[in-house]
Every structure is written in structure tokens, then in C-alpha cells.
């Protein structure tokens, strides 16, 4: 299992499947515990991530860490990744084409880790994975599609200049881990939205 993730990581590092490979410094493969119950999925690497080759190590990453801390969860215990693994120039939103091309890696990460739930961070991930929009309307909700559970919340970057949103993110992450505990105890959790496949 760990070896397969290591293979994906190497493939991401060497990937030239879309034009973002021309402008990146480093690809940013997913990182974390391959036995995690949850995969966090962001949009795409930013400047710090591009520099370091690791996801969520900049200011947005600090916000995510703070929300995890609040729930008593260490970053090392979870798995964190992005829809797109290379930084789009000037942090523009990755194009449909870039997302579709790169999504194969995310699918592989999910099929190896088999998380109990996937935590979608913000609109780009929401749109890329579930075809959704208006995350602020749907945040805090549990979705089921094709027998996979998803939890929807805002992107940590949205909280940088908005103290109210940091409380929203923290509240959502607490709810996420409450749900994970229930799932581990074999309990039924409330599904807010059933998606047709
Ligand atoms: N924003 C993201 O969506 N992903 C990162 O890795 C960092 C910032
Ligand atoms: Fe490959 Fe994804 Fe990077 Fe494009 S963004 S070069 S598909 S790893």
C-alpha cells in the first residue's frame, strides 16, 4: 500500500501530462498517513507548496493545521492532497483540462487509501470531484456518491482575512471528526445529500 503511494508520488514528480509542468518548480504529491480515515483535498499548490514540494505548507496550510489542532488531530495522522498537483501561474484557478488530466492521480490516491470519508476543501475541489458549486451554501454537509462519503467545507485560504470563517472551518472540522468517530464505531451517520452517479 505504502509502495503504491510511493509510485504515484514518483509519477507526479516526473509528470509532464499538462502544461503546468513547464512553469512549476516542484510538483506537489499528496502527503500523510496512508492509513488515514480521511483524505483532505484542496485546489492546487500555491507559491510555498511549489517551492517545497509539499501540500498546504503556506498560510492556508497553517489555517488547516489550526483547525485540525482544535479537533485534537495531528497533520501527520491524516492524508492531504490537491486536485491539481502543480502550481498554476499566479495561483489562477486550474482549468477544466488541467483538472481532468491531473485527477487520475487523485483517483489512484483514493483507491489505495480507501478513506472512510473525503474532505473537500473549497469550490474547486467541490466542482472537480462532485460537479458542485457554492460551497458556502453546502459546507458542513455529508454527501454520498457511488458508496463514497464526502464532507464539504470551505477552503482554508478563505479564512485568511476573515476571522468568522476560521470559526466556520474549525466547527466543520470538529463535525467531520465526530462523523469519523461514529463511522469507526460502526454507527450510521446522517447523510445530508445523496448524489446520483
Ligand atoms: N491551497 C491549496 O489548495 N492547496 C495547497 O496545497 C495550498 C494552498
Ligand atoms: Fe501532471 Fe498534474 Fe502536474 Fe499537470 S498538474 S503536469 S497532470 S502532475
PDB file of C-alpha atoms and ligand atoms in Angstrom:
ATOM      1  CA  UNK A   1       0.000   0.000   0.000  1.00  0.00           C
ATOM      2  CA  UNK A   2       2.725   2.392   1.012  1.00  0.00           C
ATOM      3  CA  UNK A   3       4.777   1.316  -2.006  1.00  0.00           C
ATOM      4  CA  UNK A   4       1.903   2.033  -4.394  1.00  0.00           C
ATOM      5  CA  UNK A   5       1.534   5.547  -2.970  1.00  0.00           C
ATOM      6  CA  UNK A   6       5.277   5.996  -3.334  1.00  0.00           C
ATOM      7  CA  UNK A   7       4.906   5.020  -7.019  1.00  0.00           C
ATOM      8  CA  UNK A   8       2.186   7.634  -7.532  1.00  0.00           C
ATOM      9  CA  UNK A   9       4.384  10.189  -5.824  1.00  0.00           C
ATOM     10  CA  UNK A  10       7.243   9.467  -8.233  1.00  0.00           C
ATOM     11  CA  UNK A  11       4.859   9.634 -11.201  1.00  0.00           C
ATOM     12  CA  UNK A  12       3.589  13.022 -10.027  1.00  0.00           C
ATOM     13  CA  UNK A  13       7.134  14.294  -9.509  1.00  0.00           C
ATOM     14  CA  UNK A  14       8.062  13.338 -13.075  1.00  0.00           C
ATOM     15  CA  UNK A  15       4.705  14.142 -14.701  1.00  0.00           C
ATOM     16  CA  UNK A  16       4.521  16.182 -17.900  1.00  0.00           C
ATOM     17  CA  UNK A  17       0.905  15.417 -18.813  1.00  0.00           C
ATOM     18  CA  UNK A  18      -0.208  19.058 -18.816  1.00  0.00           C
ATOM     19  CA  UNK A  19       1.374  22.464 -19.387  1.00  0.00           C
ATOM     20  CA  UNK A  20       1.645  23.240 -15.681  1.00  0.00           C
ATOM     21  CA  UNK A  21       4.817  21.124 -15.723  1.00  0.00           C
ATOM     22  CA  UNK A  22       6.507  23.935 -17.675  1.00  0.00           C
ATOM     23  CA  UNK A  23       6.018  26.597 -15.026  1.00  0.00           C
ATOM     24  CA  UNK A  24       6.270  24.619 -11.793  1.00  0.00           C
ATOM     25  CA  UNK A  25       9.330  24.498  -9.563  1.00  0.00           C
ATOM     26  CA  UNK A  26       8.237  21.244  -7.901  1.00  0.00           C
ATOM     27  CA  UNK A  27       5.216  19.019  -8.338  1.00  0.00           C
ATOM     28  CA  UNK A  28       3.317  18.575  -5.098  1.00  0.00           C
ATOM     29  CA  UNK A  29       2.242  14.992  -4.452  1.00  0.00           C
ATOM     30  CA  UNK A  30      -0.154  14.158  -1.627  1.00  0.00           C
ATOM     31  CA  UNK A  31       1.371  13.650   1.805  1.00  0.00           C
ATOM     32  CA  UNK A  32       0.498  11.973   5.057  1.00  0.00           C
ATOM     33  CA  UNK A  33      -0.730   8.806   6.687  1.00  0.00           C
ATOM     34  CA  UNK A  34      -1.628   6.157   4.110  1.00  0.00           C
ATOM     35  CA  UNK A  35      -3.873   4.512   6.711  1.00  0.00           C
ATOM     36  CA  UNK A  36      -5.826   7.716   7.319  1.00  0.00           C
ATOM     37  CA  UNK A  37      -9.618   7.552   7.643  1.00  0.00           C
ATOM     38  CA  UNK A  38      -9.852  10.838   5.762  1.00  0.00           C
ATOM     39  CA  UNK A  39      -8.256  12.475   2.716  1.00  0.00           C
ATOM     40  CA  UNK A  40      -8.307  16.285   2.584  1.00  0.00           C
ATOM     41  CA  UNK A  41      -8.460  17.628  -0.957  1.00  0.00           C
ATOM     42  CA  UNK A  42      -7.549  21.217  -1.819  1.00  0.00           C
ATOM     43  CA  UNK A  43      -7.347  23.022  -5.145  1.00  0.00           C
ATOM     44  CA  UNK A  44      -3.742  23.271  -6.300  1.00  0.00           C
ATOM     45  CA  UNK A  45      -0.340  24.172  -4.834  1.00  0.00           C
ATOM     46  CA  UNK A  46       0.484  27.817  -4.146  1.00  0.00           C
ATOM     47  CA  UNK A  47       3.862  29.527  -4.018  1.00  0.00           C
ATOM     48  CA  UNK A  48       5.164  27.875  -0.833  1.00  0.00           C
ATOM     49  CA  UNK A  49       3.982  24.445  -1.886  1.00  0.00           C
ATOM     50  CA  UNK A  50       5.627  24.860  -5.293  1.00  0.00           C
ATOM     51  CA  UNK A  51       8.854  25.814  -3.548  1.00  0.00           C
ATOM     52  CA  UNK A  52       8.786  22.929  -1.052  1.00  0.00           C
ATOM     53  CA  UNK A  53       7.025  20.174  -2.989  1.00  0.00           C
ATOM     54  CA  UNK A  54       4.591  19.621  -0.105  1.00  0.00           C
ATOM     55  CA  UNK A  55       0.872  20.393   0.145  1.00  0.00           C
ATOM     56  CA  UNK A  56      -0.562  23.080   2.440  1.00  0.00           C
ATOM     57  CA  UNK A  57       2.688  24.389   3.910  1.00  0.00           C
ATOM     58  CA  UNK A  58       1.887  28.111   3.411  1.00  0.00           C
ATOM     59  CA  UNK A  59      -0.554  30.417   5.180  1.00  0.00           C
ATOM     60  CA  UNK A  60      -3.603  28.378   4.093  1.00  0.00           C
ATOM     61  CA  UNK A  61      -1.834  25.303   5.454  1.00  0.00           C
ATOM     62  CA  UNK A  62      -1.403  26.994   8.843  1.00  0.00           C
ATOM     63  CA  UNK A  63      -5.142  27.615   8.932  1.00  0.00           C
ATOM     64  CA  UNK A  64      -5.823  23.971   8.133  1.00  0.00           C
ATOM     65  CA  UNK A  65      -3.371  22.865  10.846  1.00  0.00           C
ATOM     66  CA  UNK A  66      -5.036  25.188  13.368  1.00  0.00           C
ATOM     67  CA  UNK A  67      -8.462  23.711  12.593  1.00  0.00           C
ATOM     68  CA  UNK A  68      -7.067  20.173  12.922  1.00  0.00           C
ATOM     69  CA  UNK A  69      -5.387  21.125  16.226  1.00  0.00           C
ATOM     70  CA  UNK A  70      -8.683  22.340  17.556  1.00  0.00           C
ATOM     71  CA  UNK A  71     -10.146  18.891  16.862  1.00  0.00           C
ATOM     72  CA  UNK A  72      -7.148  17.222  18.549  1.00  0.00           C
ATOM     73  CA  UNK A  73      -5.885  15.828  15.258  1.00  0.00           C
ATOM     74  CA  UNK A  74      -2.254  15.958  14.121  1.00  0.00           C
ATOM     75  CA  UNK A  75      -1.427  16.632  10.480  1.00  0.00           C
ATOM     76  CA  UNK A  76       0.721  13.512  10.362  1.00  0.00           C
ATOM     77  CA  UNK A  77      -2.275  11.323  11.177  1.00  0.00           C
ATOM     78  CA  UNK A  78      -4.217  12.369   8.082  1.00  0.00           C
ATOM     79  CA  UNK A  79      -3.568  12.459   4.328  1.00  0.00           C
ATOM     80  CA  UNK A  80      -3.575  15.792   2.491  1.00  0.00           C
ATOM     81  CA  UNK A  81      -3.587  16.330  -1.262  1.00  0.00           C
ATOM     82  CA  UNK A  82      -4.893  18.538  -4.093  1.00  0.00           C
ATOM     83  CA  UNK A  83      -6.968  18.081  -7.236  1.00  0.00           C
ATOM     84  CA  UNK A  84      -4.097  19.517  -9.294  1.00  0.00           C
ATOM     85  CA  UNK A  85      -0.517  18.693  -8.288  1.00  0.00           C
ATOM     86  CA  UNK A  86       1.392  21.589  -9.913  1.00  0.00           C
ATOM     87  CA  UNK A  87       1.038  25.300  -9.201  1.00  0.00           C
ATOM     88  CA  UNK A  88      -0.919  27.286 -11.767  1.00  0.00           C
ATOM     89  CA  UNK A  89       0.920  30.535 -12.667  1.00  0.00           C
ATOM     90  CA  UNK A  90      -0.085  33.438 -10.386  1.00  0.00           C
ATOM     91  CA  UNK A  91      -2.297  30.980  -8.463  1.00  0.00           C
ATOM     92  CA  UNK A  92      -5.026  31.165 -11.086  1.00  0.00           C
ATOM     93  CA  UNK A  93      -7.771  28.564 -10.763  1.00  0.00           C
ATOM     94  CA  UNK A  94      -6.690  25.410 -12.637  1.00  0.00           C
ATOM     95  CA  UNK A  95      -8.501  24.937 -15.964  1.00  0.00           C
ATOM     96  CA  UNK A  96     -11.017  22.144 -16.599  1.00  0.00           C
ATOM     97  CA  UNK A  97      -8.436  20.489 -18.788  1.00  0.00           C
ATOM     98  CA  UNK A  98      -5.698  20.619 -16.145  1.00  0.00           C
ATOM     99  CA  UNK A  99      -8.074  19.284 -13.516  1.00  0.00           C
ATOM    100  CA  UNK A 100      -9.288  16.434 -15.699  1.00  0.00           C
ATOM    101  CA  UNK A 101      -5.745  15.474 -16.666  1.00  0.00           C
ATOM    102  CA  UNK A 102      -4.460  15.515 -13.104  1.00  0.00           C
ATOM    103  CA  UNK A 103      -7.495  13.924 -11.483  1.00  0.00           C
ATOM    104  CA  UNK A 104      -6.243  10.454 -12.356  1.00  0.00           C
ATOM    105  CA  UNK A 105      -3.641  10.787  -9.572  1.00  0.00           C
ATOM    106  CA  UNK A 106      -6.299  11.724  -7.039  1.00  0.00           C
ATOM    107  CA  UNK A 107      -8.384   8.726  -8.098  1.00  0.00           C
ATOM    108  CA  UNK A 108      -5.368   6.498  -7.531  1.00  0.00           C
ATOM    109  CA  UNK A 109      -4.684   8.012  -4.099  1.00  0.00           C
ATOM    110  CA  UNK A 110      -8.319   7.420  -3.115  1.00  0.00           C
ATOM    111  CA  UNK A 111      -8.372   3.846  -4.377  1.00  0.00           C
ATOM    112  CA  UNK A 112      -5.234   2.951  -2.409  1.00  0.00           C
ATOM    113  CA  UNK A 113      -6.049   4.723   0.858  1.00  0.00           C
ATOM    114  CA  UNK A 114      -9.776   3.900   0.749  1.00  0.00           C
ATOM    115  CA  UNK A 115     -10.716   6.669   3.191  1.00  0.00           C
ATOM    116  CA  UNK A 116     -13.941   6.423   5.169  1.00  0.00           C
ATOM    117  CA  UNK A 117     -14.633   9.983   4.064  1.00  0.00           C
ATOM    118  CA  UNK A 118     -13.105  12.568   1.733  1.00  0.00           C
ATOM    119  CA  UNK A 119     -12.985  16.145   2.997  1.00  0.00           C
ATOM    120  CA  UNK A 120     -13.477  18.598   0.151  1.00  0.00           C
ATOM    121  CA  UNK A 121     -11.823  21.965   0.774  1.00  0.00           C
ATOM    122  CA  UNK A 122     -13.476  24.746  -1.202  1.00  0.00           C
ATOM    123  CA  UNK A 123     -15.180  25.305  -4.522  1.00  0.00           C
ATOM    124  CA  UNK A 124     -12.568  23.998  -6.955  1.00  0.00           C
ATOM    125  CA  UNK A 125     -12.388  20.595  -5.271  1.00  0.00           C
ATOM    126  CA  UNK A 126     -16.191  20.582  -4.858  1.00  0.00           C
ATOM    127  CA  UNK A 127     -16.647  21.302  -8.541  1.00  0.00           C
ATOM    128  CA  UNK A 128     -13.923  18.926  -9.771  1.00  0.00           C
ATOM    129  CA  UNK A 129     -14.970  15.951  -7.653  1.00  0.00           C
ATOM    130  CA  UNK A 130     -18.739  16.309  -7.332  1.00  0.00           C
ATOM    131  CA  UNK A 131     -19.636  18.859 -10.012  1.00  0.00           C
ATOM    132  CA  UNK A 132     -20.887  21.165  -7.265  1.00  0.00           C
ATOM    133  CA  UNK A 133     -20.754  24.918  -6.763  1.00  0.00           C
ATOM    134  CA  UNK A 134     -21.476  27.423  -3.991  1.00  0.00           C
ATOM    135  CA  UNK A 135     -19.550  25.655  -1.236  1.00  0.00           C
ATOM    136  CA  UNK A 136     -20.622  28.277   1.327  1.00  0.00           C
ATOM    137  CA  UNK A 137     -24.179  27.028   0.880  1.00  0.00           C
ATOM    138  CA  UNK A 138     -23.280  23.357   1.229  1.00  0.00           C
ATOM    139  CA  UNK A 139     -20.433  23.437   3.757  1.00  0.00           C
ATOM    140  CA  UNK A 140     -20.805  21.265   6.830  1.00  0.00           C
ATOM    141  CA  UNK A 141     -22.790  18.681   4.895  1.00  0.00           C
ATOM    142  CA  UNK A 142     -22.145  14.994   4.310  1.00  0.00           C
ATOM    143  CA  UNK A 143     -22.577  13.724   0.757  1.00  0.00           C
ATOM    144  CA  UNK A 144     -22.727  10.150  -0.507  1.00  0.00           C
ATOM    145  CA  UNK A 145     -21.962   9.287  -4.111  1.00  0.00           C
ATOM    146  CA  UNK A 146     -21.163   5.835  -5.528  1.00  0.00           C
ATOM    147  CA  UNK A 147     -20.847   4.481  -1.999  1.00  0.00           C
ATOM    148  CA  UNK A 148     -18.145   7.018  -1.089  1.00  0.00           C
ATOM    149  CA  UNK A 149     -18.747   9.578   1.633  1.00  0.00           C
ATOM    150  CA  UNK A 150     -17.643  13.190   1.297  1.00  0.00           C
ATOM    151  CA  UNK A 151     -17.632  16.065   3.759  1.00  0.00           C
ATOM    152  CA  UNK A 152     -17.871  19.584   2.386  1.00  0.00           C
ATOM    153  CA  UNK A 153     -16.128  22.606   3.849  1.00  0.00           C
ATOM    154  CA  UNK A 154     -14.611  25.919   2.840  1.00  0.00           C
ATOM    155  CA  UNK A 155     -11.063  26.358   1.573  1.00  0.00           C
ATOM    156  CA  UNK A 156      -8.638  27.278   4.398  1.00  0.00           C
ATOM    157  CA  UNK A 157      -7.348  30.206   2.288  1.00  0.00           C
ATOM    158  CA  UNK A 158     -10.802  31.786   2.549  1.00  0.00           C
ATOM    159  CA  UNK A 159     -10.215  32.206   6.299  1.00  0.00           C
ATOM    160  CA  UNK A 160      -7.003  34.214   5.977  1.00  0.00           C
ATOM    161  CA  UNK A 161      -8.658  37.619   6.057  1.00  0.00           C
ATOM    162  CA  UNK A 162     -11.875  36.566   7.731  1.00  0.00           C
ATOM    163  CA  UNK A 163     -11.945  35.632  11.409  1.00  0.00           C
ATOM    164  CA  UNK A 164     -15.556  34.468  11.162  1.00  0.00           C
ATOM    165  CA  UNK A 165     -14.630  31.933   8.542  1.00  0.00           C
ATOM    166  CA  UNK A 166     -11.865  30.451  10.696  1.00  0.00           C
ATOM    167  CA  UNK A 167     -14.556  29.624  13.239  1.00  0.00           C
ATOM    168  CA  UNK A 168     -16.639  28.064  10.453  1.00  0.00           C
ATOM    169  CA  UNK A 169     -13.708  25.920   9.328  1.00  0.00           C
ATOM    170  CA  UNK A 170     -12.978  24.816  12.894  1.00  0.00           C
ATOM    171  CA  UNK A 171     -16.617  23.961  13.513  1.00  0.00           C
ATOM    172  CA  UNK A 172     -16.756  21.930  10.294  1.00  0.00           C
ATOM    173  CA  UNK A 173     -13.563  20.012  11.070  1.00  0.00           C
ATOM    174  CA  UNK A 174     -14.927  19.157  14.530  1.00  0.00           C
ATOM    175  CA  UNK A 175     -18.089  17.838  12.873  1.00  0.00           C
ATOM    176  CA  UNK A 176     -16.034  15.880  10.353  1.00  0.00           C
ATOM    177  CA  UNK A 177     -14.131  14.044  13.097  1.00  0.00           C
ATOM    178  CA  UNK A 178     -17.320  13.450  15.096  1.00  0.00           C
ATOM    179  CA  UNK A 179     -18.637  11.714  11.988  1.00  0.00           C
ATOM    180  CA  UNK A 180     -15.432   9.727  11.572  1.00  0.00           C
ATOM    181  CA  UNK A 181     -15.655   8.522  15.184  1.00  0.00           C
ATOM    182  CA  UNK A 182     -19.225   7.379  14.630  1.00  0.00           C
ATOM    183  CA  UNK A 183     -18.255   5.564  11.434  1.00  0.00           C
ATOM    184  CA  UNK A 184     -15.420   3.807  13.277  1.00  0.00           C
ATOM    185  CA  UNK A 185     -17.863   2.769  15.973  1.00  0.00           C
ATOM    186  CA  UNK A 186     -19.994   1.217  13.234  1.00  0.00           C
ATOM    187  CA  UNK A 187     -22.788   3.737  13.702  1.00  0.00           C
ATOM    188  CA  UNK A 188     -24.964   5.233  10.982  1.00  0.00           C
ATOM    189  CA  UNK A 189     -24.247   8.864  10.235  1.00  0.00           C
ATOM    190  CA  UNK A 190     -26.660  11.369   8.751  1.00  0.00           C
ATOM    191  CA  UNK A 191     -26.245  11.747   5.001  1.00  0.00           C
ATOM    192  CA  UNK A 192     -27.345  15.246   4.007  1.00  0.00           C
ATOM    193  CA  UNK A 193     -27.165  14.798   0.244  1.00  0.00           C
ATOM    194  CA  UNK A 194     -27.353  11.678  -1.940  1.00  0.00           C
ATOM    195  CA  UNK A 195     -25.719  12.286  -5.312  1.00  0.00           C
ATOM    196  CA  UNK A 196     -26.805  10.406  -8.386  1.00  0.00           C
ATOM    197  CA  UNK A 197     -23.798   8.879 -10.138  1.00  0.00           C
TER     198      UNK A 197
HETATM  199  N1  LIG B   1      -4.068  25.833  -1.425  1.00  0.00           N
HETATM  200  C1  LIG B   1      -4.409  24.636  -1.906  1.00  0.00           C
HETATM  201  O1  LIG B   1      -5.494  24.442  -2.436  1.00  0.00           O
HETATM  202  N2  LIG B   1      -3.539  23.660  -1.798  1.00  0.00           N
HETATM  203  C2  LIG B   1      -2.356  23.784  -1.214  1.00  0.00           C
HETATM  204  O2  LIG B   1      -1.616  22.816  -1.151  1.00  0.00           O
HETATM  205  C3  LIG B   1      -2.018  25.054  -0.697  1.00  0.00           C
HETATM  206  C4  LIG B   1      -2.885  26.063  -0.817  1.00  0.00           C
HETATM  207 FE1  LIG B   2       0.988  16.248 -14.312  1.00  0.00          FE
HETATM  208 FE2  LIG B   2      -0.919  17.140 -12.718  1.00  0.00          FE
HETATM  209 FE3  LIG B   2       1.382  18.441 -12.848  1.00  0.00          FE
HETATM  210 FE4  LIG B   2      -0.286  18.515 -14.909  1.00  0.00          FE
HETATM  211  S1  LIG B   2      -0.660  19.361 -12.858  1.00  0.00           S
HETATM  212  S2  LIG B   2       1.928  18.173 -15.009  1.00  0.00           S
HETATM  213  S3  LIG B   2      -1.175  16.468 -14.847  1.00  0.00           S
HETATM  214  S4  LIG B   2       1.077  16.357 -12.073  1.00  0.00           S
END
